[in-house]
Amino acid sequence: MDTFALVVTIGVALGFTYTNGFHDSANAIATSVSTRALTPRAALAMAAVMNLAGAFLGSGVAHTVSQGLIETPQGNRGMWILFSALVGAIVWNLITWYFGLPSSSSHALFGGMVGAALAGGTEVLWGGVIDKVVIPMFLSPVVGLIVGYLVMVAILWMFRRANPHKAKRGFRIAQTVSAAGMALGHGLQDAQKTMGIVVMALVIADVQGADDPIPVWVKIACAVMLSLGTYAGGWRIMRTLGRKIIELDPPQGFAAETTGASIMFATAFLFKAPISTTHVITSAIMGVGATKRVNAVRWGVAKNIILGWFITMPAAALVAAVCFWLADLAFVG
């Protein structure tokens, strides 16, 4: 096994985690920054710390990524399949970040894995892809929309007689907790996805067995890179999430973050499903906003975001397939 290919693949995996951090930092903090519950830098610092902590809370999602989506490819060819999958995901992350679209880094990665596997002749575990990726991709935004709406309705009912100014001040403080929960859930979900890829690379290289526990250094490296990316901040996407879908107030921000965090923890621990933090928080914001009045949500912006969700996996798959064919010509073949 070529050590160079292993080192390059792990390096690119950590690079993907960094782009995941700045691409998805908006998920954790856009609502609390837009309601002025937290200053941008304080929010980013808090999110980075909670991302780091969340990465160590479990390993179920990592095992799904490393064993449940594609057959572990073999040899140098297998390593280039992983490398190509990561390049596909990174390219799509950068394109959507440039245009300020809150697309899913997770689905970019899964699309990259499927595209590279098909190009490289490795079996795709379609049952796992459908159960753990496709079904949650459709279900989680629907659940986020409905739960966000219901949580906001409950808050409006419970505080119907409260002084509006006092209530908003209280929810602004509460948002520091809900934003922290969102960032913790982001670390739990997204750091593990890269851990799964690095574990696959180590298995291909015969450094460890498929059922061995995730090495501590892998957890630390993935968690640190996600945190660094988060602290770098994704301001373009933050404007879309925090302002362009709907102008949020503190109670709405709290409801959206609480909804998003709850769904992420439930799916990670109960189903070991690698869901998209982007899909969950965006749909929760839409659900919360719809309680004000349905046309308070800028559905034109929402439509563009949802369209981006649908093309993420095929687009990343195509980039990954092209990357593999080029790598095959240059290095493998």
CSV table of C-alpha atoms in Angstrom, one decimal:
chain,number,residue,atom,x,y,z
A,1,MET,CA,0.0,0.0,0.0
A,2,ASP,CA,1.4,3.4,-1.0
A,3,THR,CA,1.9,5.4,2.1
A,4,PHE,CA,1.9,8.6,0.0
A,5,ALA,CA,-1.7,7.9,-1.1
A,6,LEU,CA,-2.8,7.3,2.5
A,7,VAL,CA,-1.2,10.5,3.7
A,8,VAL,CA,-2.7,12.5,0.8
A,9,THR,CA,-6.2,11.1,1.4
A,10,ILE,CA,-6.1,11.8,5.1
A,11,GLY,CA,-4.9,15.3,4.4
A,12,VAL,CA,-7.7,15.9,1.9
A,13,ALA,CA,-10.2,14.4,4.4
A,14,LEU,CA,-9.1,17.0,7.0
A,15,GLY,CA,-9.3,19.7,4.3
A,16,PHE,CA,-12.9,18.7,3.6
A,17,THR,CA,-13.6,18.9,7.4
A,18,TYR,CA,-12.3,22.4,7.4
A,19,THR,CA,-14.5,23.5,4.5
A,20,ASN,CA,-17.4,21.7,6.3
A,21,GLY,CA,-16.7,23.8,9.4
A,22,PHE,CA,-16.8,27.2,7.6
A,23,HIS,CA,-19.6,26.1,5.3
A,24,ASP,CA,-21.8,24.9,8.1
A,25,SER,CA,-20.8,27.4,10.9
A,26,ALA,CA,-23.9,29.4,9.8
A,27,ASN,CA,-26.1,26.4,10.8
A,28,ALA,CA,-25.1,26.7,14.4
A,29,ILE,CA,-25.0,30.5,14.9
A,30,ALA,CA,-26.8,32.4,12.1
A,31,THR,CA,-30.0,32.7,14.1
A,32,SER,CA,-28.3,33.8,17.4
A,33,VAL,CA,-26.2,36.4,15.4
A,34,SER,CA,-29.1,37.7,13.4
A,35,THR,CA,-31.2,38.2,16.6
A,36,ARG,CA,-28.1,39.9,18.3
A,37,ALA,CA,-28.2,37.3,21.1
A,38,LEU,CA,-24.4,36.9,20.4
A,39,THR,CA,-21.8,38.9,18.7
A,40,PRO,CA,-20.4,37.1,15.6
A,41,ARG,CA,-17.0,36.4,17.0
A,42,ALA,CA,-18.4,35.2,20.4
A,43,ALA,CA,-20.8,33.0,18.5
A,44,LEU,CA,-18.1,31.5,16.3
A,45,ALA,CA,-15.8,30.9,19.3
A,46,MET,CA,-18.6,29.2,21.2
A,47,ALA,CA,-19.5,27.1,18.2
A,48,ALA,CA,-15.9,26.0,17.6
A,49,VAL,CA,-15.6,24.8,21.2
A,50,MET,CA,-19.0,23.0,21.1
A,51,ASN,CA,-18.1,21.4,17.8
A,52,LEU,CA,-14.9,20.1,19.4
A,53,ALA,CA,-16.8,18.6,22.3
A,54,GLY,CA,-19.6,17.2,20.1
A,55,ALA,CA,-17.1,15.2,18.1
A,56,PHE,CA,-16.3,13.0,21.1
A,57,LEU,CA,-20.0,12.2,22.0
A,58,GLY,CA,-20.4,9.1,19.8
A,59,SER,CA,-19.3,7.0,16.9
A,60,GLY,CA,-22.5,5.6,15.4
A,61,VAL,CA,-22.5,8.0,12.4
A,62,ALA,CA,-18.9,7.3,11.7
A,63,HIS,CA,-19.5,3.6,11.5
A,64,THR,CA,-22.4,4.2,9.1
A,65,VAL,CA,-20.2,6.3,6.8
A,66,SER,CA,-17.3,3.8,6.9
A,67,GLN,CA,-19.2,0.6,6.5
A,68,GLY,CA,-22.8,1.3,5.4
A,69,LEU,CA,-22.7,3.2,2.1
A,70,ILE,CA,-20.1,1.7,-0.2
A,71,GLU,CA,-18.0,-1.5,0.0
A,72,THR,CA,-14.6,-0.8,1.3
A,73,PRO,CA,-12.5,-0.5,-1.8
A,74,GLN,CA,-9.1,-2.2,-2.0
A,75,GLY,CA,-5.5,-1.1,-2.7
A,76,ASN,CA,-4.2,2.0,-4.4
A,77,ARG,CA,-7.3,2.1,-6.5
A,78,GLY,CA,-9.5,2.1,-3.4
A,79,MET,CA,-7.5,5.0,-1.9
A,80,TRP,CA,-8.0,7.1,-5.0
A,81,ILE,CA,-11.8,6.4,-4.9
A,82,LEU,CA,-11.8,8.0,-1.4
A,83,PHE,CA,-9.6,10.8,-2.5
A,84,SER,CA,-11.9,11.5,-5.5
A,85,ALA,CA,-15.0,11.4,-3.2
A,86,LEU,CA,-13.5,14.0,-1.0
A,87,VAL,CA,-12.5,16.3,-3.9
A,88,GLY,CA,-16.1,16.1,-5.2
A,89,ALA,CA,-17.4,17.2,-1.8
A,90,ILE,CA,-14.9,20.0,-1.4
A,91,VAL,CA,-15.5,21.4,-4.9
A,92,TRP,CA,-19.3,21.5,-4.3
A,93,ASN,CA,-18.8,23.0,-0.8
A,94,LEU,CA,-16.8,25.8,-2.3
A,95,ILE,CA,-19.2,26.5,-5.1
A,96,THR,CA,-22.2,26.7,-2.8
A,97,TRP,CA,-20.3,28.8,-0.2
A,98,TYR,CA,-19.4,31.2,-3.0
A,99,PHE,CA,-23.0,31.7,-3.9
A,100,GLY,CA,-24.2,31.8,-0.3
A,101,LEU,CA,-26.3,28.7,-0.6
A,102,PRO,CA,-26.7,26.6,2.6
A,103,SER,CA,-26.3,23.2,0.9
A,104,SER,CA,-25.4,20.1,2.7
A,105,SER,CA,-21.7,19.2,3.2
A,106,SER,CA,-22.9,15.8,4.3
A,107,HIS,CA,-24.7,15.1,1.1
A,108,ALA,CA,-21.8,16.5,-0.9
A,109,LEU,CA,-19.6,13.8,0.8
A,110,PHE,CA,-22.1,11.0,0.3
A,111,GLY,CA,-22.7,12.0,-3.4
A,112,GLY,CA,-18.9,12.1,-3.8
A,113,MET,CA,-18.6,8.6,-2.3
A,114,VAL,CA,-21.3,7.1,-4.6
A,115,GLY,CA,-19.9,8.9,-7.7
A,116,ALA,CA,-16.3,7.8,-7.1
A,117,ALA,CA,-17.4,4.2,-6.2
A,118,LEU,CA,-19.4,3.9,-9.4
A,119,ALA,CA,-16.5,5.3,-11.5
A,120,GLY,CA,-14.0,3.0,-9.7
A,121,GLY,CA,-16.1,-0.2,-10.0
A,122,THR,CA,-16.7,-0.5,-6.3
A,123,GLU,CA,-20.1,-1.7,-5.1
A,124,VAL,CA,-22.5,0.9,-3.7
A,125,LEU,CA,-24.6,-0.4,-0.8
A,126,TRP,CA,-27.8,1.0,-2.2
A,127,GLY,CA,-29.9,-0.3,0.8
A,128,GLY,CA,-27.7,1.7,3.2
A,129,VAL,CA,-27.7,4.8,0.9
A,130,ILE,CA,-31.5,4.8,0.7
A,131,ASP,CA,-32.1,3.9,4.5
A,132,LYS,CA,-29.4,6.2,6.0
A,133,VAL,CA,-29.1,9.0,3.4
A,134,VAL,CA,-32.0,9.4,1.0
A,135,ILE,CA,-34.9,8.7,3.4
A,136,PRO,CA,-33.5,11.0,6.1
A,137,MET,CA,-32.8,13.6,3.4
A,138,PHE,CA,-36.5,13.8,2.6
A,139,LEU,CA,-37.8,13.2,6.2
A,140,SER,CA,-35.5,15.5,8.2
A,141,PRO,CA,-36.6,18.8,6.5
A,142,VAL,CA,-40.3,17.8,6.9
A,143,VAL,CA,-39.8,17.0,10.5
A,144,GLY,CA,-37.8,20.2,11.0
A,145,LEU,CA,-40.5,22.3,9.4
A,146,ILE,CA,-43.4,20.7,11.4
A,147,VAL,CA,-41.5,20.5,14.8
A,148,GLY,CA,-40.2,24.1,14.3
A,149,TYR,CA,-43.8,25.3,13.7
A,150,LEU,CA,-45.1,23.4,16.8
A,151,VAL,CA,-42.4,24.5,19.1
A,152,MET,CA,-43.0,28.1,18.1
A,153,VAL,CA,-46.7,27.8,18.6
A,154,ALA,CA,-46.1,26.3,22.1
A,155,ILE,CA,-43.8,29.3,22.9
A,156,LEU,CA,-46.3,31.8,21.7
A,157,TRP,CA,-49.0,30.2,23.8
A,158,MET,CA,-46.9,29.9,27.0
A,159,PHE,CA,-45.8,33.5,26.8
A,160,ARG,CA,-49.0,35.0,25.4
A,161,ARG,CA,-49.4,37.2,28.5
A,162,ALA,CA,-45.7,38.0,29.1
A,163,ASN,CA,-44.3,41.5,28.5
A,164,PRO,CA,-42.9,41.3,25.0
A,165,HIS,CA,-39.7,43.2,25.8
A,166,LYS,CA,-38.9,41.1,28.8
A,167,ALA,CA,-39.7,37.9,26.9
A,168,LYS,CA,-37.4,38.8,24.1
A,169,ARG,CA,-34.6,39.7,26.5
A,170,GLY,CA,-35.0,36.3,28.2
A,171,PHE,CA,-35.0,34.4,24.9
A,172,ARG,CA,-31.9,36.3,23.8
A,173,ILE,CA,-30.1,34.8,26.9
A,174,ALA,CA,-31.7,31.4,26.2
A,175,GLN,CA,-30.4,31.5,22.7
A,176,THR,CA,-26.8,31.1,24.0
A,177,VAL,CA,-27.9,27.7,25.3
A,178,SER,CA,-29.8,26.7,22.2
A,179,ALA,CA,-27.0,27.8,19.9
A,180,ALA,CA,-24.5,25.8,22.0
A,181,GLY,CA,-26.8,22.8,21.6
A,182,MET,CA,-26.9,23.3,17.9
A,183,ALA,CA,-23.1,23.5,17.7
A,184,LEU,CA,-22.7,20.4,19.9
A,185,GLY,CA,-25.1,18.5,17.5
A,186,HIS,CA,-23.1,19.7,14.5
A,187,GLY,CA,-19.9,18.4,16.0
A,188,LEU,CA,-21.6,15.1,16.9
A,189,GLN,CA,-22.9,14.7,13.3
A,190,ASP,CA,-20.3,16.3,11.0
A,191,ALA,CA,-17.0,15.5,12.6
A,192,GLN,CA,-18.0,11.8,12.6
A,193,LYS,CA,-18.6,11.8,8.9
A,194,THR,CA,-14.9,12.6,8.2
A,195,MET,CA,-13.8,10.1,10.9
A,196,GLY,CA,-15.6,7.4,8.9
A,197,ILE,CA,-13.7,8.4,5.8
A,198,VAL,CA,-10.3,8.4,7.6
A,199,VAL,CA,-11.1,5.0,9.1
A,200,MET,CA,-11.9,3.6,5.6
A,201,ALA,CA,-8.5,4.9,4.4
A,202,LEU,CA,-6.8,3.2,7.4
A,203,VAL,CA,-8.6,-0.1,6.6
A,204,ILE,CA,-7.7,0.1,2.9
A,205,ALA,CA,-4.0,0.7,4.0
A,206,ASP,CA,-4.2,-2.3,6.4
A,207,VAL,CA,-3.3,0.0,9.3
A,208,GLN,CA,-6.3,-1.2,11.2
A,209,GLY,CA,-9.3,-3.6,10.9
A,210,ALA,CA,-12.8,-2.6,9.9
A,211,ASP,CA,-14.2,-3.3,13.3
A,212,ASP,CA,-11.5,-1.7,15.4
A,213,PRO,CA,-12.4,1.4,17.4
A,214,ILE,CA,-11.8,4.8,15.9
A,215,PRO,CA,-8.2,5.9,16.9
A,216,VAL,CA,-8.1,8.8,19.3
A,217,TRP,CA,-5.8,10.8,17.0
A,218,VAL,CA,-8.4,10.5,14.2
A,219,LYS,CA,-11.1,11.9,16.6
A,220,ILE,CA,-8.9,14.8,17.7
A,221,ALA,CA,-7.7,15.7,14.2
A,222,CYS,CA,-11.3,15.7,12.7
A,223,ALA,CA,-12.7,17.6,15.7
A,224,VAL,CA,-9.9,20.2,15.6
A,225,MET,CA,-10.2,20.8,11.9
A,226,LEU,CA,-14.0,21.2,12.1
A,227,SER,CA,-13.6,23.7,14.9
A,228,LEU,CA,-11.0,25.7,13.0
A,229,GLY,CA,-13.2,25.8,10.0
A,230,THR,CA,-16.2,26.9,12.1
A,231,TYR,CA,-14.1,29.7,13.7
A,232,ALA,CA,-13.1,30.9,10.3
A,233,GLY,CA,-16.8,31.5,9.7
A,234,GLY,CA,-19.0,31.3,6.6
A,235,TRP,CA,-20.4,34.9,6.4
A,236,ARG,CA,-22.0,34.5,3.0
A,237,ILE,CA,-24.2,31.6,4.1
A,238,MET,CA,-24.9,33.2,7.5
A,239,ARG,CA,-26.5,36.2,5.7
A,240,THR,CA,-28.8,33.8,3.8
A,241,LEU,CA,-29.8,31.8,6.8
A,242,GLY,CA,-30.1,34.6,9.3
A,243,ARG,CA,-31.7,37.3,7.2
A,244,LYS,CA,-32.8,36.3,3.7
A,245,ILE,CA,-35.3,33.5,4.6
A,246,ILE,CA,-37.0,35.5,7.4
A,247,GLU,CA,-36.1,38.2,9.8
A,248,LEU,CA,-35.9,36.3,13.1
A,249,ASP,CA,-36.5,37.6,16.6
A,250,PRO,CA,-35.0,35.9,19.8
A,251,PRO,CA,-38.0,33.6,20.5
A,252,GLN,CA,-38.0,32.4,16.9
A,253,GLY,CA,-34.3,31.9,16.9
A,254,PHE,CA,-34.5,29.9,20.1
A,255,ALA,CA,-37.3,27.7,18.7
A,256,ALA,CA,-35.4,27.0,15.5
A,257,GLU,CA,-32.1,26.1,17.3
A,258,THR,CA,-33.9,23.9,19.9
A,259,THR,CA,-35.7,22.1,17.1
A,260,GLY,CA,-32.5,21.6,15.0
A,261,ALA,CA,-30.4,20.4,18.0
A,262,SER,CA,-33.1,17.9,19.1
A,263,ILE,CA,-33.4,16.3,15.7
A,264,MET,CA,-29.6,16.0,15.3
A,265,PHE,CA,-29.2,14.3,18.7
A,266,ALA,CA,-32.1,12.0,18.1
A,267,THR,CA,-30.9,10.8,14.7
A,268,ALA,CA,-27.3,10.3,15.8
A,269,PHE,CA,-28.1,8.3,18.9
A,270,LEU,CA,-31.3,6.5,18.0
A,271,PHE,CA,-30.8,5.8,14.2
A,272,LYS,CA,-27.0,6.3,13.7
A,273,ALA,CA,-28.2,8.3,10.6
A,274,PRO,CA,-25.8,10.9,9.2
A,275,ILE,CA,-28.4,13.7,8.5
A,276,SER,CA,-27.7,17.2,7.2
A,277,THR,CA,-27.5,19.9,9.8
A,278,THR,CA,-28.2,22.4,7.0
A,279,HIS,CA,-31.5,20.7,6.0
A,280,VAL,CA,-32.6,20.6,9.6
A,281,ILE,CA,-31.9,24.1,10.7
A,282,THR,CA,-33.1,25.7,7.4
A,283,SER,CA,-36.4,23.8,7.5
A,284,ALA,CA,-36.8,24.6,11.3
A,285,ILE,CA,-36.3,28.4,10.5
A,286,MET,CA,-39.0,28.1,7.7
A,287,GLY,CA,-41.4,26.3,10.2
A,288,VAL,CA,-40.8,28.9,12.9
A,289,GLY,CA,-41.3,31.7,10.5
A,290,ALA,CA,-44.6,30.3,9.1
A,291,THR,CA,-46.2,30.9,12.6
A,292,LYS,CA,-46.0,34.6,12.0
A,293,ARG,CA,-47.8,34.3,8.7
A,294,VAL,CA,-47.1,31.9,5.8
A,295,ASN,CA,-45.9,34.7,3.5
A,296,ALA,CA,-43.5,36.0,6.2
A,297,VAL,CA,-41.1,33.3,4.9
A,298,ARG,CA,-39.4,34.4,1.7
A,299,TRP,CA,-40.4,31.2,-0.2
A,300,GLY,CA,-38.5,32.3,-3.3
A,301,VAL,CA,-35.2,32.1,-1.4
A,302,ALA,CA,-36.4,28.9,0.3
A,303,LYS,CA,-37.1,27.4,-3.2
A,304,ASN,CA,-33.6,28.1,-4.4
A,305,ILE,CA,-32.1,26.5,-1.3
A,306,ILE,CA,-34.2,23.4,-1.6
A,307,LEU,CA,-33.3,23.1,-5.3
A,308,GLY,CA,-29.7,23.2,-4.2
A,309,TRP,CA,-30.3,20.3,-1.8
A,310,PHE,CA,-31.6,18.2,-4.6
A,311,ILE,CA,-28.7,18.8,-7.0
A,312,THR,CA,-26.0,18.5,-4.3
A,313,MET,CA,-25.6,14.7,-4.4
A,314,PRO,CA,-25.6,14.3,-8.2
A,315,ALA,CA,-23.3,17.3,-8.7
A,316,ALA,CA,-20.7,16.1,-6.1
A,317,ALA,CA,-21.0,12.6,-7.6
A,318,LEU,CA,-20.2,13.9,-11.1
A,319,VAL,CA,-17.2,15.9,-9.9
A,320,ALA,CA,-15.9,12.9,-7.9
A,321,ALA,CA,-16.4,10.5,-10.9
A,322,VAL,CA,-14.4,12.9,-13.2
A,323,CYS,CA,-11.7,13.3,-10.5
A,324,PHE,CA,-11.4,9.5,-10.2
A,325,TRP,CA,-11.1,9.0,-14.0
A,326,LEU,CA,-8.3,11.7,-14.0
A,327,ALA,CA,-6.5,10.0,-11.0
A,328,ASP,CA,-6.9,6.7,-12.7
A,329,LEU,CA,-5.2,7.9,-15.8
A,330,ALA,CA,-2.4,9.7,-13.8
A,331,PHE,CA,-1.7,7.4,-10.9
A,332,VAL,CA,-3.6,4.1,-11.0
A,333,GLY,CA,-3.7,3.0,-14.5
